[in-house]
PDB file of C-alpha atoms in Angstrom:
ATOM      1  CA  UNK A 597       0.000   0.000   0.000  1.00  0.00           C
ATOM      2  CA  UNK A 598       2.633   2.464   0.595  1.00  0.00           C
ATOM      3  CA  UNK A 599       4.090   2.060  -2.791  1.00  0.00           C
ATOM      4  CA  UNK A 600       0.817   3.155  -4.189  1.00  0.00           C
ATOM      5  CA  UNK A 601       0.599   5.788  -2.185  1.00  0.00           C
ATOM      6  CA  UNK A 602       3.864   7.041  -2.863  1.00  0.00           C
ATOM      7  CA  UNK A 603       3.293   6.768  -6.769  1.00  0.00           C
ATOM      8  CA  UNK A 604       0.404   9.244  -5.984  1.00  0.00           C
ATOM      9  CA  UNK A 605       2.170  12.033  -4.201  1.00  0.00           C
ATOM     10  CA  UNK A 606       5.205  11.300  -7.517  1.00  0.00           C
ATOM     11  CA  UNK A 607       1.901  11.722  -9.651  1.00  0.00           C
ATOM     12  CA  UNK A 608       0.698  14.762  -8.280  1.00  0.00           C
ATOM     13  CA  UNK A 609       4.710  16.797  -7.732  1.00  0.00           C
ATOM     14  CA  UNK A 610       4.956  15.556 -11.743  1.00  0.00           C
ATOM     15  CA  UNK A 611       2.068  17.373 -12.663  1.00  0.00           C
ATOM     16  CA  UNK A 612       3.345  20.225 -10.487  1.00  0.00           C
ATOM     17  CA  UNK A 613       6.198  20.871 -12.344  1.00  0.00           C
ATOM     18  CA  UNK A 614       4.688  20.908 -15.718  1.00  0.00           C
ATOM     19  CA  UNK A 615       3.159  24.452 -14.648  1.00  0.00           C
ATOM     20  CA  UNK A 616       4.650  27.219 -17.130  1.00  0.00           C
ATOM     21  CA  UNK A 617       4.461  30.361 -16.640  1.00  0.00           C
ATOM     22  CA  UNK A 618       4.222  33.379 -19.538  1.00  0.00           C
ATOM     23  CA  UNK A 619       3.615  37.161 -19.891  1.00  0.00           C
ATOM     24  CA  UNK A 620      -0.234  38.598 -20.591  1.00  0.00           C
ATOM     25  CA  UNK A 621      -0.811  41.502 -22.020  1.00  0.00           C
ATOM     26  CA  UNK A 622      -2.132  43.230 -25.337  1.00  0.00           C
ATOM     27  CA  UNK A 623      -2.102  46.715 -26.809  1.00  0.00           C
ATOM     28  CA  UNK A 624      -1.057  49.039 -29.900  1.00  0.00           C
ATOM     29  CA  UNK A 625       2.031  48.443 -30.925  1.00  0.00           C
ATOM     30  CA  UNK A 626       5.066  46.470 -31.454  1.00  0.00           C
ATOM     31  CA  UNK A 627       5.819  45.228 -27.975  1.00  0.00           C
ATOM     32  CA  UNK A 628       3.787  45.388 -24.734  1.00  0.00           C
ATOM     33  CA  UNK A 629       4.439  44.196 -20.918  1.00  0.00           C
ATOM     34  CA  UNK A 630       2.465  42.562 -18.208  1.00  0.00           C
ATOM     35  CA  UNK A 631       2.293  40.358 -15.087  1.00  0.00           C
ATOM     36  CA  UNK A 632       3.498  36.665 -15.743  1.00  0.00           C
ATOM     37  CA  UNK A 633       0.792  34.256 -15.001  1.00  0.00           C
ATOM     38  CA  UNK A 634       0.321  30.557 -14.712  1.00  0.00           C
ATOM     39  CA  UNK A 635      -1.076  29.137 -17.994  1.00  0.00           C
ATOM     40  CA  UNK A 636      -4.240  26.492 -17.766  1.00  0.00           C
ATOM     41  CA  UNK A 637      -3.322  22.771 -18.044  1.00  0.00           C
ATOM     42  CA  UNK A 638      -2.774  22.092 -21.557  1.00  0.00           C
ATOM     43  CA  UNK A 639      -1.099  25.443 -22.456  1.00  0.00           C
ATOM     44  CA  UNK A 640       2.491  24.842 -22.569  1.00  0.00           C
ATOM     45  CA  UNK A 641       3.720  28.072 -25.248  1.00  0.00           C
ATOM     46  CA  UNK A 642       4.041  31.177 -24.685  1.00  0.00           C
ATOM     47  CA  UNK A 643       2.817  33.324 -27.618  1.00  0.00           C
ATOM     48  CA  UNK A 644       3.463  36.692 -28.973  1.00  0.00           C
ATOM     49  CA  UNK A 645       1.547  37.402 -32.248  1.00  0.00           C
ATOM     50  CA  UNK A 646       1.453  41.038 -33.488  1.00  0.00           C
ATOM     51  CA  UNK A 647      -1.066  42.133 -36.212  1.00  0.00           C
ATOM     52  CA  UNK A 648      -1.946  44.795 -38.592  1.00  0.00           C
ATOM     53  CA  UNK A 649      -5.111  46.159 -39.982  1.00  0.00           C
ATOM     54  CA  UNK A 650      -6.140  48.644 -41.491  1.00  0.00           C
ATOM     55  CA  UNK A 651      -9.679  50.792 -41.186  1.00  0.00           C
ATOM     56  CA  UNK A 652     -10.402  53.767 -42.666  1.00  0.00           C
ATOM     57  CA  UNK A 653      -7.162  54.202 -44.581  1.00  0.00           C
ATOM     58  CA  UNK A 654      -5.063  54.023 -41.605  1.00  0.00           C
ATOM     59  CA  UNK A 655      -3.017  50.802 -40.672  1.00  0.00           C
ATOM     60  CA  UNK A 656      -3.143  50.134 -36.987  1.00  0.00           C
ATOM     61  CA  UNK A 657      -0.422  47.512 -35.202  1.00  0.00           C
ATOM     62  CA  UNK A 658      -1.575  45.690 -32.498  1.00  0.00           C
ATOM     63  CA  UNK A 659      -0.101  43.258 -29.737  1.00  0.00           C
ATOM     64  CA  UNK A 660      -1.010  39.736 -28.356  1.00  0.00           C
ATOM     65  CA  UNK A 661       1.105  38.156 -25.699  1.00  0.00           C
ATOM     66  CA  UNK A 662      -0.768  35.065 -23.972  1.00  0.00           C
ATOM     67  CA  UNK A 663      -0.654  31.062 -22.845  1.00  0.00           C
ATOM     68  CA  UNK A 664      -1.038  28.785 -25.949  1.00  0.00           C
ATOM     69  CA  UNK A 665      -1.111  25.178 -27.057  1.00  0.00           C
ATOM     70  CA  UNK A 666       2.478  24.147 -28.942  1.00  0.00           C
ATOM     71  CA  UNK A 667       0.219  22.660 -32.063  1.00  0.00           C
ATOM     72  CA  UNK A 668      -2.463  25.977 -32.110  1.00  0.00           C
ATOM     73  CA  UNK A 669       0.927  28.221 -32.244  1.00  0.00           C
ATOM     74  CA  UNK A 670       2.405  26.409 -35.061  1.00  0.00           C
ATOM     75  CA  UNK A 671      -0.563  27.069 -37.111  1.00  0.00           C
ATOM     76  CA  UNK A 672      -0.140  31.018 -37.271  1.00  0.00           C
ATOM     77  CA  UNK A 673       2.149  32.084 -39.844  1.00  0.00           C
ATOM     78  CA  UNK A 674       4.020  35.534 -40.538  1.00  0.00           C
ATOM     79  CA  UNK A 675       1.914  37.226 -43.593  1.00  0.00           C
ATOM     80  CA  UNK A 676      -1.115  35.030 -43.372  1.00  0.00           C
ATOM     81  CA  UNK A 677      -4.294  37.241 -43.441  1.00  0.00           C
ATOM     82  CA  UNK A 678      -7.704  37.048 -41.348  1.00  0.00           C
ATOM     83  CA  UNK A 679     -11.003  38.428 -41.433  1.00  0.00           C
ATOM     84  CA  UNK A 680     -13.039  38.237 -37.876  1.00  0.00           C
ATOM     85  CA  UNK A 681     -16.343  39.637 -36.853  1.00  0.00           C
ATOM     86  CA  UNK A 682     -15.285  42.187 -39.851  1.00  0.00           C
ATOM     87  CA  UNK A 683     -11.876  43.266 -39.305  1.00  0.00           C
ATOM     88  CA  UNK A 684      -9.373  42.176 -41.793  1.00  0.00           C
ATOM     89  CA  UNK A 685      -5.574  42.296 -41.512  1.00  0.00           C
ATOM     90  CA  UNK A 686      -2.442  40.116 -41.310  1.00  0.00           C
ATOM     91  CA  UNK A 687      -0.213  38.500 -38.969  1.00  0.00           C
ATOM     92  CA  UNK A 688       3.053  40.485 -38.613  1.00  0.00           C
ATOM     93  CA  UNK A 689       4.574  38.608 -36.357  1.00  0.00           C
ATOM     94  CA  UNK A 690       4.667  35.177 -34.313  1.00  0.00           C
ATOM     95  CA  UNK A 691       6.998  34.213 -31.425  1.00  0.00           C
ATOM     96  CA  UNK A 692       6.296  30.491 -30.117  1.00  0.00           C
ATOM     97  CA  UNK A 693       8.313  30.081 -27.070  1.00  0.00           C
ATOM     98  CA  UNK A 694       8.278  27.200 -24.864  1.00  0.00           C
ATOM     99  CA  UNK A 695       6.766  28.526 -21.578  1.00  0.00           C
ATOM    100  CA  UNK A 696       9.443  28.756 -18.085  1.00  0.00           C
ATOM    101  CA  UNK A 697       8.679  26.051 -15.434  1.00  0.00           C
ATOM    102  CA  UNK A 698       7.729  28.574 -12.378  1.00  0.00           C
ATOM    103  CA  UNK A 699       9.799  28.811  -9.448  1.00  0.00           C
ATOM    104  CA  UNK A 700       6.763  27.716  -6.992  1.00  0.00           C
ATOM    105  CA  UNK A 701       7.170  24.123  -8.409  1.00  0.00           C
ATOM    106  CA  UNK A 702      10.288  23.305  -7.167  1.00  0.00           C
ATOM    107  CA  UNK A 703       9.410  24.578  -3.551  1.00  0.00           C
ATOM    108  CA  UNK A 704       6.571  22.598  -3.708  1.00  0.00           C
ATOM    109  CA  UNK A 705       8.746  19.376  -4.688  1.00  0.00           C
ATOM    110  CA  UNK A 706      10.997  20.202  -2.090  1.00  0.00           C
ATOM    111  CA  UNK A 707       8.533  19.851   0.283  1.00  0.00           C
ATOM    112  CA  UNK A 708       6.529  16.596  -0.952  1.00  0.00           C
ATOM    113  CA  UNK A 709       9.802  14.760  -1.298  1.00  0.00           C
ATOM    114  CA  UNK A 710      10.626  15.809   2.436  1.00  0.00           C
ATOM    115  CA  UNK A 711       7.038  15.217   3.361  1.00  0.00           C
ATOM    116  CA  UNK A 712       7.154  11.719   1.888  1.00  0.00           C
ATOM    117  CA  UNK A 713      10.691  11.009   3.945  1.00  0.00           C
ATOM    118  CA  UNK A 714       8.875  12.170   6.911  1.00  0.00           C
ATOM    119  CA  UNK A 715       5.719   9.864   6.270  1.00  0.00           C
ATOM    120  CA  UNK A 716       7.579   6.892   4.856  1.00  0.00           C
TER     121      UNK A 716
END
């Protein structure tokens, strides 16, 4: 029985670890900046897509920097163009980055393999 229990508390650090971490934020422009923030299971890039459109003659340059899924990422290409809800323009830019493990992981490691010495 212990065995099985400690394959549980290796389950549950494991899936831990895999947290990533990446910056939010959006806005005009080439380049924005924002809080870092723990992406959703599932999420493991970190993606930074900047746009242009254009509306009334003018082109406007906009900013995306969010959690992503590898596969969704390496579907958005540099010069491909898209038309939502109305608005038409084209991606200027895409940076795919694999997302940073965050720091709180390995403290909480730490402390479940300590916690299992102290239990087992």
């Amino acid at each position: 029985m212990p065995a099985l229990l400690r394959l549980f508390f290796f389950s549950v650090l494991l899936t831990t670890v895999t947290s990533l971490e990446c910056e939010i934020c959006s806005g005009p422009g080439n380049s924005c900046s924002g809080q870092k923030v723990t992406c959703p299971s599932g999420q493991d890039t970190c993606l930074s897509l900047v746009i242009e459109t254009s509306a009334g003659g003018q082109t406007v340059t906009a900013i995306s920097k969010t959690c992503n899924m590898k596969d969704a990422c390496a579907q958005l290409k540099p010069g491909a163009s898209f038309d939502i809800a109305g608005v038409s323009g084209n991606i200027k830019e895409v940076a795919c980055n694999k997302a940073l493990p965050t720091s709180r992981s390995i403290l909480l490691i730490v402390t479940g393999l300590l916690l299992l010495k102290v239990l087992f």
